[in-house]
Amino acid sequence: MTTVGLIGSGHIGSTLARLAVAAGYDVVLSNSRGPETLRDLVGELGPNARAATPAEAGEAGDLVVVTVPLRAYRDVPVEALAGRIVIDTNNYYPDRDGHFAELDDESSTTSELLQAHLPTSKVVKGFNNIFFQHLASLARPSGSPDRTALPIAGDDPGAKRAVTEFLDAIGYDVVDVGPLAEGWRYQRDLPAYAGLYAGEGPDGWDNPVPASADAVKAALALARRYSE
């Protein structure tokens, strides 16, 4: 049985934990405040979930989801994630994270920063472009006509295959955007970002709509650099 380790158990992390357990995965959750603060969530998830430290979650995971604020990415344990497939959910919000020169001048991307921090891990960018409540409600079984697609990017083909299999298991199709450097195409405020899955009108965020692979590809094609 594949184990999913989670470094960060906030909105996205806890939602992914619920989806993973429902799909039959074991999960090991962690956060910066200590395993004891995750007691209620672990109790909700049941016997296939346990809480641990970030290093323990990294060591336990066949797949490891890093879902921490960008400002904290250097705190992600390096040795514990050696050789692991890492899904990076991060986005850059300068008001929250402070300024990163290489992101401001667009010479790098958030997931490339994490990959440089984790040189022996295989980083795949994913789950950064969807609101956590939409992630929870849009999951559909394989083959469903209204299945939603999510973009991923990464430099290792095997890692992307593993992440694609995980997304399929929890209810999503995948659009492979290419290498990790192309992850900018679905970063914040671009057409393939969170609004893609929101319905129309003032209540649209409360009424998410499926987005097919073709819809995601069309949104990705509209991406432009912030400086353009």
Coordinates of C-alpha atoms in Angstrom, one line a residue:
M1 CA 0.0 0.0 0.0
T2 CA 1.3 3.4 -1.0
T3 CA 1.8 5.8 1.9
V4 CA 1.3 9.6 1.4
G5 CA 3.3 11.8 3.7
L6 CA 2.1 15.3 4.2
I7 CA 4.4 18.1 5.3
G8 CA 1.8 20.7 6.2
S9 CA -1.8 19.8 7.1
G10 CA -3.7 23.0 6.5
H11 CA -6.6 23.4 4.0
I12 CA -4.9 21.7 1.0
G13 CA -3.1 19.1 3.1
S14 CA -6.1 18.0 5.1
T15 CA -8.2 17.8 2.0
L16 CA -5.7 15.7 0.2
A17 CA -5.5 13.5 3.3
R18 CA -9.2 12.9 3.2
L19 CA -9.2 12.1 -0.5
A20 CA -6.2 9.8 -0.1
V21 CA -7.7 7.8 2.8
A22 CA -11.0 7.5 0.8
A23 CA -9.0 6.1 -2.1
G24 CA -7.3 3.5 0.1
Y25 CA -4.0 5.1 0.9
D26 CA -2.3 5.3 4.3
V27 CA -1.4 8.9 5.3
V28 CA 1.1 10.4 7.7
L29 CA 0.3 14.0 8.6
S30 CA 2.6 16.6 10.0
N31 CA 2.7 20.3 10.6
S32 CA 5.0 22.9 12.3
R33 CA 3.1 22.8 15.6
G34 CA 3.6 19.1 16.5
P35 CA 1.8 15.8 16.1
E36 CA -0.4 16.4 19.1
T37 CA -2.2 19.2 17.3
L38 CA -3.4 16.8 14.6
R39 CA -5.2 14.5 17.0
D40 CA -8.7 15.5 15.9
L41 CA -7.9 15.2 12.2
V42 CA -6.3 11.8 12.6
G43 CA -9.3 10.7 14.6
E44 CA -11.6 11.8 11.8
L45 CA -9.5 10.0 9.2
G46 CA -9.4 6.7 11.0
P47 CA -6.9 3.8 11.3
N48 CA -5.1 4.6 8.0
A49 CA -3.9 7.9 9.3
R50 CA -1.3 8.9 11.9
A51 CA 0.5 12.1 13.0
A52 CA 4.2 12.6 13.0
T53 CA 7.0 15.2 12.7
P54 CA 7.7 16.6 9.2
A55 CA 10.9 14.4 9.0
E56 CA 9.0 11.3 10.0
A57 CA 6.2 12.1 7.5
G58 CA 8.8 12.5 4.8
E59 CA 10.6 9.2 5.6
A60 CA 7.3 7.3 5.7
G61 CA 5.9 8.6 2.4
D62 CA 6.2 6.9 -0.9
L63 CA 4.7 10.2 -2.1
V64 CA 5.3 13.3 0.0
V65 CA 3.1 16.4 -0.4
V66 CA 4.8 19.6 0.7
T67 CA 2.1 22.2 1.4
V68 CA 3.6 24.9 3.5
P69 CA 3.8 28.7 3.0
L70 CA 6.6 29.6 0.6
R71 CA 8.4 31.6 3.3
A72 CA 8.9 28.3 5.1
Y73 CA 10.2 26.1 2.2
R74 CA 13.8 26.1 3.6
D75 CA 12.4 24.3 6.7
V76 CA 11.4 21.3 4.7
P77 CA 13.7 18.4 5.8
V78 CA 16.2 17.5 3.1
E79 CA 17.6 14.2 4.2
A80 CA 14.2 12.8 5.1
L81 CA 13.0 13.4 1.5
A82 CA 16.1 12.1 -0.2
G83 CA 15.0 10.0 -3.3
R84 CA 11.3 10.8 -2.6
I85 CA 8.7 12.0 -5.1
V86 CA 7.5 15.3 -3.7
I87 CA 4.4 17.1 -4.8
D88 CA 4.7 20.9 -4.3
T89 CA 1.5 22.8 -3.8
N90 CA 3.1 26.2 -3.2
N91 CA 2.2 29.7 -4.5
Y92 CA 4.0 33.0 -4.1
Y93 CA 2.2 35.7 -2.2
P94 CA 4.7 38.5 -1.5
D95 CA 2.4 40.1 1.1
R96 CA 2.5 36.8 3.0
D97 CA 5.9 35.4 2.2
G98 CA 8.1 38.5 1.7
H99 CA 9.9 39.1 -1.6
F100 CA 12.1 36.6 -3.4
A101 CA 14.2 38.3 -6.0
E102 CA 14.3 35.3 -8.3
L103 CA 10.5 35.1 -8.3
D104 CA 10.0 38.9 -8.8
D105 CA 12.3 38.9 -11.8
E106 CA 10.8 35.6 -13.0
S107 CA 14.2 33.9 -13.4
S108 CA 12.8 31.0 -11.3
T109 CA 9.6 29.5 -10.1
T110 CA 8.3 28.4 -6.7
S111 CA 8.8 24.7 -7.4
E112 CA 12.2 25.2 -8.8
L113 CA 13.2 26.8 -5.5
L114 CA 12.0 23.7 -3.6
Q115 CA 13.7 21.4 -6.1
A116 CA 17.0 23.3 -5.5
H117 CA 16.4 22.9 -1.7
L118 CA 15.7 19.2 -2.2
P119 CA 18.5 18.2 -4.7
T120 CA 18.0 14.5 -4.4
S121 CA 14.2 14.5 -4.5
K122 CA 11.9 14.5 -7.5
V123 CA 9.6 17.5 -7.3
V124 CA 6.3 17.7 -9.2
K125 CA 4.2 20.9 -9.0
G126 CA 0.5 20.2 -8.4
F127 CA -2.6 21.1 -6.5
N128 CA -1.5 24.8 -6.3
N129 CA -4.1 26.1 -8.7
I130 CA -7.3 24.8 -7.0
F131 CA -9.3 26.1 -4.0
F132 CA -9.3 23.4 -1.3
Q133 CA -13.1 23.3 -1.1
H134 CA -13.2 22.8 -4.9
L135 CA -10.6 20.1 -4.6
A136 CA -12.8 18.3 -2.1
S137 CA -16.0 18.5 -4.2
L138 CA -14.9 18.0 -7.8
A139 CA -13.3 14.6 -7.4
R140 CA -15.0 12.0 -9.6
P141 CA -14.4 8.3 -10.4
S142 CA -12.3 7.4 -13.4
G143 CA -14.3 7.5 -16.6
S144 CA -16.8 10.0 -15.4
P145 CA -17.9 12.4 -18.1
D146 CA -17.7 15.4 -15.8
R147 CA -14.2 14.7 -14.5
T148 CA -11.9 17.6 -13.7
A149 CA -8.3 17.9 -14.8
L150 CA -5.4 19.4 -12.8
P151 CA -2.1 20.5 -14.3
I152 CA 1.3 19.1 -13.2
A153 CA 4.9 20.0 -14.1
G154 CA 8.1 18.2 -13.3
D155 CA 11.5 17.1 -14.7
D156 CA 11.3 13.4 -13.9
P157 CA 9.0 11.3 -16.1
G158 CA 8.7 8.5 -13.6
A159 CA 7.8 11.0 -10.8
K160 CA 5.1 12.5 -13.1
R161 CA 3.7 9.0 -13.8
A162 CA 3.4 8.3 -10.1
V163 CA 1.7 11.6 -9.4
T164 CA -0.7 11.0 -12.3
E165 CA -1.6 7.7 -10.8
F166 CA -2.2 9.3 -7.5
L167 CA -4.4 12.0 -9.0
D168 CA -6.4 9.4 -10.9
A169 CA -6.9 7.4 -7.7
I170 CA -8.3 10.4 -5.8
G171 CA -10.6 11.5 -8.6
Y172 CA -8.8 13.7 -11.1
D173 CA -7.4 13.7 -14.7
V174 CA -4.0 15.3 -15.4
V175 CA -2.6 17.7 -17.9
D176 CA 1.2 17.4 -18.1
V177 CA 2.5 21.0 -18.7
G178 CA 6.1 19.9 -19.2
P179 CA 9.2 20.5 -17.1
L180 CA 9.2 22.1 -13.7
A181 CA 10.2 25.5 -15.2
E182 CA 6.8 25.6 -17.0
G183 CA 4.9 25.6 -13.7
W184 CA 4.6 29.4 -13.9
R185 CA 1.8 28.8 -16.4
Y186 CA -0.7 28.0 -13.7
Q187 CA 0.6 30.2 -10.9
R188 CA -1.5 32.7 -9.1
D189 CA -3.7 35.2 -11.0
L190 CA -3.3 33.4 -14.4
P191 CA -6.2 31.9 -16.4
A192 CA -5.4 28.3 -15.2
Y193 CA -5.4 29.4 -11.6
A194 CA -8.2 28.8 -9.1
G195 CA -11.0 30.7 -10.8
L196 CA -11.0 28.1 -13.6
Y197 CA -13.0 25.8 -11.3
A198 CA -15.4 28.4 -10.0
G199 CA -18.9 28.8 -11.3
E200 CA -20.2 32.0 -12.8
G201 CA -21.9 34.8 -10.9
P202 CA -21.5 36.1 -7.3
D203 CA -22.0 32.6 -5.8
G204 CA -19.6 31.0 -8.2
W205 CA -17.0 30.1 -5.6
D206 CA -19.6 28.2 -3.7
N207 CA -20.6 26.3 -6.8
P208 CA -17.5 24.9 -8.5
V209 CA -17.7 23.5 -12.0
P210 CA -15.7 20.7 -13.6
A211 CA -12.9 21.7 -15.9
S212 CA -11.9 19.1 -18.5
A213 CA -8.4 18.6 -19.8
D214 CA -9.3 20.6 -22.9
A215 CA -10.5 23.5 -20.7
V216 CA -7.3 23.4 -18.7
K217 CA -5.2 23.3 -21.8
A218 CA -7.1 26.3 -23.2
A219 CA -6.4 28.3 -20.0
L220 CA -2.8 27.3 -20.0
A221 CA -2.4 28.6 -23.6
L222 CA -3.5 32.1 -22.4
A223 CA -0.7 32.3 -19.8
R224 CA 1.5 35.4 -19.9
R225 CA 4.4 36.4 -17.7
Y226 CA 3.6 39.1 -15.2
S227 CA 6.1 41.4 -16.8
E228 CA 4.5 41.1 -20.3

